[in-house]
């Protein structure tokens, strides 16, 4: 589950369920087909996201008793570091293009909202104001997040600037919005 490409496109980070029921993050080298285990805790480890340089993976784990974000160096995966500390629910990490922030789904006063975590300081800032906001994705320039939310019981698209100053919802006349993601700028 939750596959994600490395920045160079040569490796996938994936979540696999082992025979013993443990849910673990692995990397899969596409040319050699070698799986390498990245997480070693008996808790649920899922939703991997690569750092912009491909040297780290960020993932959600319940090893502390509730969903929190951790990072692991791909070259030394047995030494994970906790990244999120505010609140008791932080999930779905997505790395900003400059590698300085993580967008997450954060439980804020009973509502699931979009927040950003400064990777260096570990500080968290809630950006959205919905009740069921999910699936954050950074714009290629890192200035805006796109995400799915609910309006009148329907899934709609929303954006918020990474400083929280500008927000917009886009209503649609049919269908439901789920799992939005920005397309990358073309490589030159």
mmCIF file of C-alpha atoms in Angstrom, residues 3-157:
data_model
loop_
_atom_site.group_PDB
_atom_site.id
_atom_site.type_symbol
_atom_site.label_atom_id
_atom_site.label_comp_id
_atom_site.label_asym_id
_atom_site.label_seq_id
_atom_site.Cartn_x
_atom_site.Cartn_y
_atom_site.Cartn_z
ATOM 1 C CA UNK A 3 3.662 3.438 -2.868
ATOM 2 C CA UNK A 4 5.712 6.543 -3.552
ATOM 3 C CA UNK A 5 8.534 7.165 -6.041
ATOM 4 C CA UNK A 6 11.982 8.293 -4.975
ATOM 5 C CA UNK A 7 13.030 11.652 -6.462
ATOM 6 C CA UNK A 8 15.284 9.890 -9.005
ATOM 7 C CA UNK A 9 12.489 7.484 -10.033
ATOM 8 C CA UNK A 10 14.632 4.390 -9.367
ATOM 9 C CA UNK A 11 13.103 3.222 -6.079
ATOM 10 C CA UNK A 12 9.651 2.854 -4.578
ATOM 11 C CA UNK A 13 8.862 3.195 -0.896
ATOM 12 C CA UNK A 14 5.956 0.888 -0.050
ATOM 13 C CA UNK A 15 4.010 -0.335 2.956
ATOM 14 C CA UNK A 16 3.758 -4.123 3.228
ATOM 15 C CA UNK A 17 1.940 -6.315 5.694
ATOM 16 C CA UNK A 18 4.116 -9.178 6.896
ATOM 17 C CA UNK A 19 2.927 -12.701 7.684
ATOM 18 C CA UNK A 20 3.127 -11.882 11.405
ATOM 19 C CA UNK A 21 0.697 -8.971 10.890
ATOM 20 C CA UNK A 22 3.352 -6.275 11.263
ATOM 21 C CA UNK A 23 2.864 -3.334 8.861
ATOM 22 C CA UNK A 24 6.289 -2.168 7.667
ATOM 23 C CA UNK A 25 7.811 0.377 5.267
ATOM 24 C CA UNK A 26 10.210 -1.042 2.658
ATOM 25 C CA UNK A 27 12.048 0.322 -0.344
ATOM 26 C CA UNK A 28 12.028 -1.562 -3.632
ATOM 27 C CA UNK A 29 14.946 -0.992 -5.988
ATOM 28 C CA UNK A 30 13.316 -1.291 -9.397
ATOM 29 C CA UNK A 31 16.382 -2.438 -11.335
ATOM 30 C CA UNK A 32 17.486 -5.166 -8.869
ATOM 31 C CA UNK A 33 14.004 -5.944 -7.446
ATOM 32 C CA UNK A 34 15.582 -5.957 -3.950
ATOM 33 C CA UNK A 35 13.302 -5.103 -1.014
ATOM 34 C CA UNK A 36 14.992 -3.338 1.915
ATOM 35 C CA UNK A 37 13.222 -3.008 5.242
ATOM 36 C CA UNK A 38 13.086 0.592 6.510
ATOM 37 C CA UNK A 39 11.063 0.268 9.753
ATOM 38 C CA UNK A 40 11.522 -2.222 12.580
ATOM 39 C CA UNK A 41 8.952 -1.377 15.250
ATOM 40 C CA UNK A 42 6.009 -3.730 15.931
ATOM 41 C CA UNK A 43 3.612 -0.780 15.521
ATOM 42 C CA UNK A 44 1.908 0.194 12.277
ATOM 43 C CA UNK A 45 4.331 2.071 9.995
ATOM 44 C CA UNK A 46 2.800 3.443 6.786
ATOM 45 C CA UNK A 47 2.420 6.387 4.361
ATOM 46 C CA UNK A 48 6.090 6.859 3.400
ATOM 47 C CA UNK A 49 7.196 10.080 1.722
ATOM 48 C CA UNK A 50 10.696 10.788 0.358
ATOM 49 C CA UNK A 51 12.819 13.779 1.266
ATOM 50 C CA UNK A 52 13.574 15.996 -1.729
ATOM 51 C CA UNK A 53 17.152 14.638 -1.896
ATOM 52 C CA UNK A 54 16.046 10.989 -1.575
ATOM 53 C CA UNK A 55 18.174 10.384 1.522
ATOM 54 C CA UNK A 56 15.332 10.180 4.065
ATOM 55 C CA UNK A 57 11.863 8.740 4.355
ATOM 56 C CA UNK A 58 9.101 10.292 6.425
ATOM 57 C CA UNK A 59 6.320 7.988 7.576
ATOM 58 C CA UNK A 60 3.417 7.686 9.979
ATOM 59 C CA UNK A 61 3.712 5.283 12.902
ATOM 60 C CA UNK A 62 1.587 4.472 15.930
ATOM 61 C CA UNK A 63 4.638 3.300 17.934
ATOM 62 C CA UNK A 64 4.098 6.145 20.455
ATOM 63 C CA UNK A 65 0.460 5.140 21.052
ATOM 64 C CA UNK A 66 -1.105 7.264 18.295
ATOM 65 C CA UNK A 67 -0.310 8.347 14.738
ATOM 66 C CA UNK A 68 2.856 10.481 14.633
ATOM 67 C CA UNK A 69 5.445 11.333 11.974
ATOM 68 C CA UNK A 70 8.960 9.890 11.979
ATOM 69 C CA UNK A 71 11.963 10.168 9.695
ATOM 70 C CA UNK A 72 14.545 7.559 8.868
ATOM 71 C CA UNK A 73 17.809 7.842 6.982
ATOM 72 C CA UNK A 74 17.622 5.406 4.067
ATOM 73 C CA UNK A 75 21.281 4.435 4.603
ATOM 74 C CA UNK A 76 20.732 3.734 8.357
ATOM 75 C CA UNK A 77 17.066 2.750 8.760
ATOM 76 C CA UNK A 78 17.378 1.299 12.274
ATOM 77 C CA UNK A 79 17.602 4.779 13.857
ATOM 78 C CA UNK A 80 14.258 6.579 13.293
ATOM 79 C CA UNK A 81 13.647 10.050 14.707
ATOM 80 C CA UNK A 82 10.259 11.425 15.729
ATOM 81 C CA UNK A 83 9.304 14.603 13.851
ATOM 82 C CA UNK A 84 5.803 15.492 15.123
ATOM 83 C CA UNK A 85 5.171 16.310 18.761
ATOM 84 C CA UNK A 86 2.113 18.578 18.861
ATOM 85 C CA UNK A 87 -1.222 16.831 19.313
ATOM 86 C CA UNK A 88 -2.080 13.143 19.407
ATOM 87 C CA UNK A 89 -2.764 12.621 15.679
ATOM 88 C CA UNK A 90 -0.451 13.538 12.803
ATOM 89 C CA UNK A 91 -0.608 11.504 9.607
ATOM 90 C CA UNK A 92 -0.061 11.531 5.847
ATOM 91 C CA UNK A 93 3.320 13.348 5.672
ATOM 92 C CA UNK A 94 4.165 15.119 2.424
ATOM 93 C CA UNK A 95 7.500 16.874 1.946
ATOM 94 C CA UNK A 96 7.717 20.407 0.557
ATOM 95 C CA UNK A 97 9.761 20.878 -2.637
ATOM 96 C CA UNK A 98 12.523 22.660 -0.692
ATOM 97 C CA UNK A 99 12.586 19.875 1.913
ATOM 98 C CA UNK A 100 12.021 22.243 4.844
ATOM 99 C CA UNK A 101 8.405 21.434 5.735
ATOM 100 C CA UNK A 102 6.023 18.522 5.997
ATOM 101 C CA UNK A 103 2.327 18.856 5.271
ATOM 102 C CA UNK A 104 0.274 16.572 7.524
ATOM 103 C CA UNK A 105 -3.290 15.791 8.532
ATOM 104 C CA UNK A 106 -3.499 16.983 12.149
ATOM 105 C CA UNK A 107 -6.286 16.423 14.673
ATOM 106 C CA UNK A 108 -7.140 19.924 15.927
ATOM 107 C CA UNK A 109 -9.929 20.335 18.509
ATOM 108 C CA UNK A 110 -11.818 17.305 17.178
ATOM 109 C CA UNK A 111 -11.368 18.182 13.491
ATOM 110 C CA UNK A 112 -8.945 16.793 10.920
ATOM 111 C CA UNK A 113 -7.080 19.758 9.464
ATOM 112 C CA UNK A 114 -4.088 20.427 7.250
ATOM 113 C CA UNK A 115 -0.966 21.593 9.056
ATOM 114 C CA UNK A 116 2.702 22.095 8.261
ATOM 115 C CA UNK A 117 5.623 21.028 10.401
ATOM 116 C CA UNK A 118 8.934 22.861 10.162
ATOM 117 C CA UNK A 119 11.391 19.967 9.936
ATOM 118 C CA UNK A 120 14.250 21.829 11.651
ATOM 119 C CA UNK A 121 12.329 23.283 14.620
ATOM 120 C CA UNK A 122 9.544 20.628 14.767
ATOM 121 C CA UNK A 123 7.044 23.507 15.127
ATOM 122 C CA UNK A 124 3.521 22.890 13.793
ATOM 123 C CA UNK A 125 1.117 25.408 12.238
ATOM 124 C CA UNK A 126 -2.516 24.519 11.475
ATOM 125 C CA UNK A 127 -3.509 25.990 8.093
ATOM 126 C CA UNK A 128 -7.033 24.819 7.276
ATOM 127 C CA UNK A 129 -10.331 25.291 9.092
ATOM 128 C CA UNK A 130 -12.424 22.346 7.880
ATOM 129 C CA UNK A 131 -13.776 19.389 9.801
ATOM 130 C CA UNK A 132 -12.514 16.599 7.529
ATOM 131 C CA UNK A 133 -9.526 17.919 5.565
ATOM 132 C CA UNK A 134 -7.251 15.295 4.021
ATOM 133 C CA UNK A 135 -4.669 14.428 1.354
ATOM 134 C CA UNK A 136 -2.382 17.495 1.377
ATOM 135 C CA UNK A 137 -0.106 18.044 -1.626
ATOM 136 C CA UNK A 138 2.433 20.845 -2.103
ATOM 137 C CA UNK A 139 2.431 22.915 -5.281
ATOM 138 C CA UNK A 140 5.711 22.559 -7.179
ATOM 139 C CA UNK A 141 6.732 26.051 -5.987
ATOM 140 C CA UNK A 142 6.023 25.102 -2.343
ATOM 141 C CA UNK A 143 3.825 28.156 -1.718
ATOM 142 C CA UNK A 144 0.398 26.461 -1.742
ATOM 143 C CA UNK A 145 -1.138 23.199 -0.581
ATOM 144 C CA UNK A 146 -4.039 21.511 -2.326
ATOM 145 C CA UNK A 147 -6.234 19.129 -0.326
ATOM 146 C CA UNK A 148 -9.654 17.472 -0.182
ATOM 147 C CA UNK A 149 -12.325 18.636 2.249
ATOM 148 C CA UNK A 150 -16.077 18.366 2.809
ATOM 149 C CA UNK A 151 -18.735 20.939 1.970
ATOM 150 C CA UNK A 152 -22.417 20.126 2.462
ATOM 151 C CA UNK A 153 -21.554 16.445 2.712
ATOM 152 C CA UNK A 154 -19.599 16.329 -0.562
ATOM 153 C CA UNK A 155 -15.904 16.078 -1.233
ATOM 154 C CA UNK A 156 -14.514 19.309 -2.679
ATOM 155 C CA UNK A 157 -11.108 20.708 -3.571
#
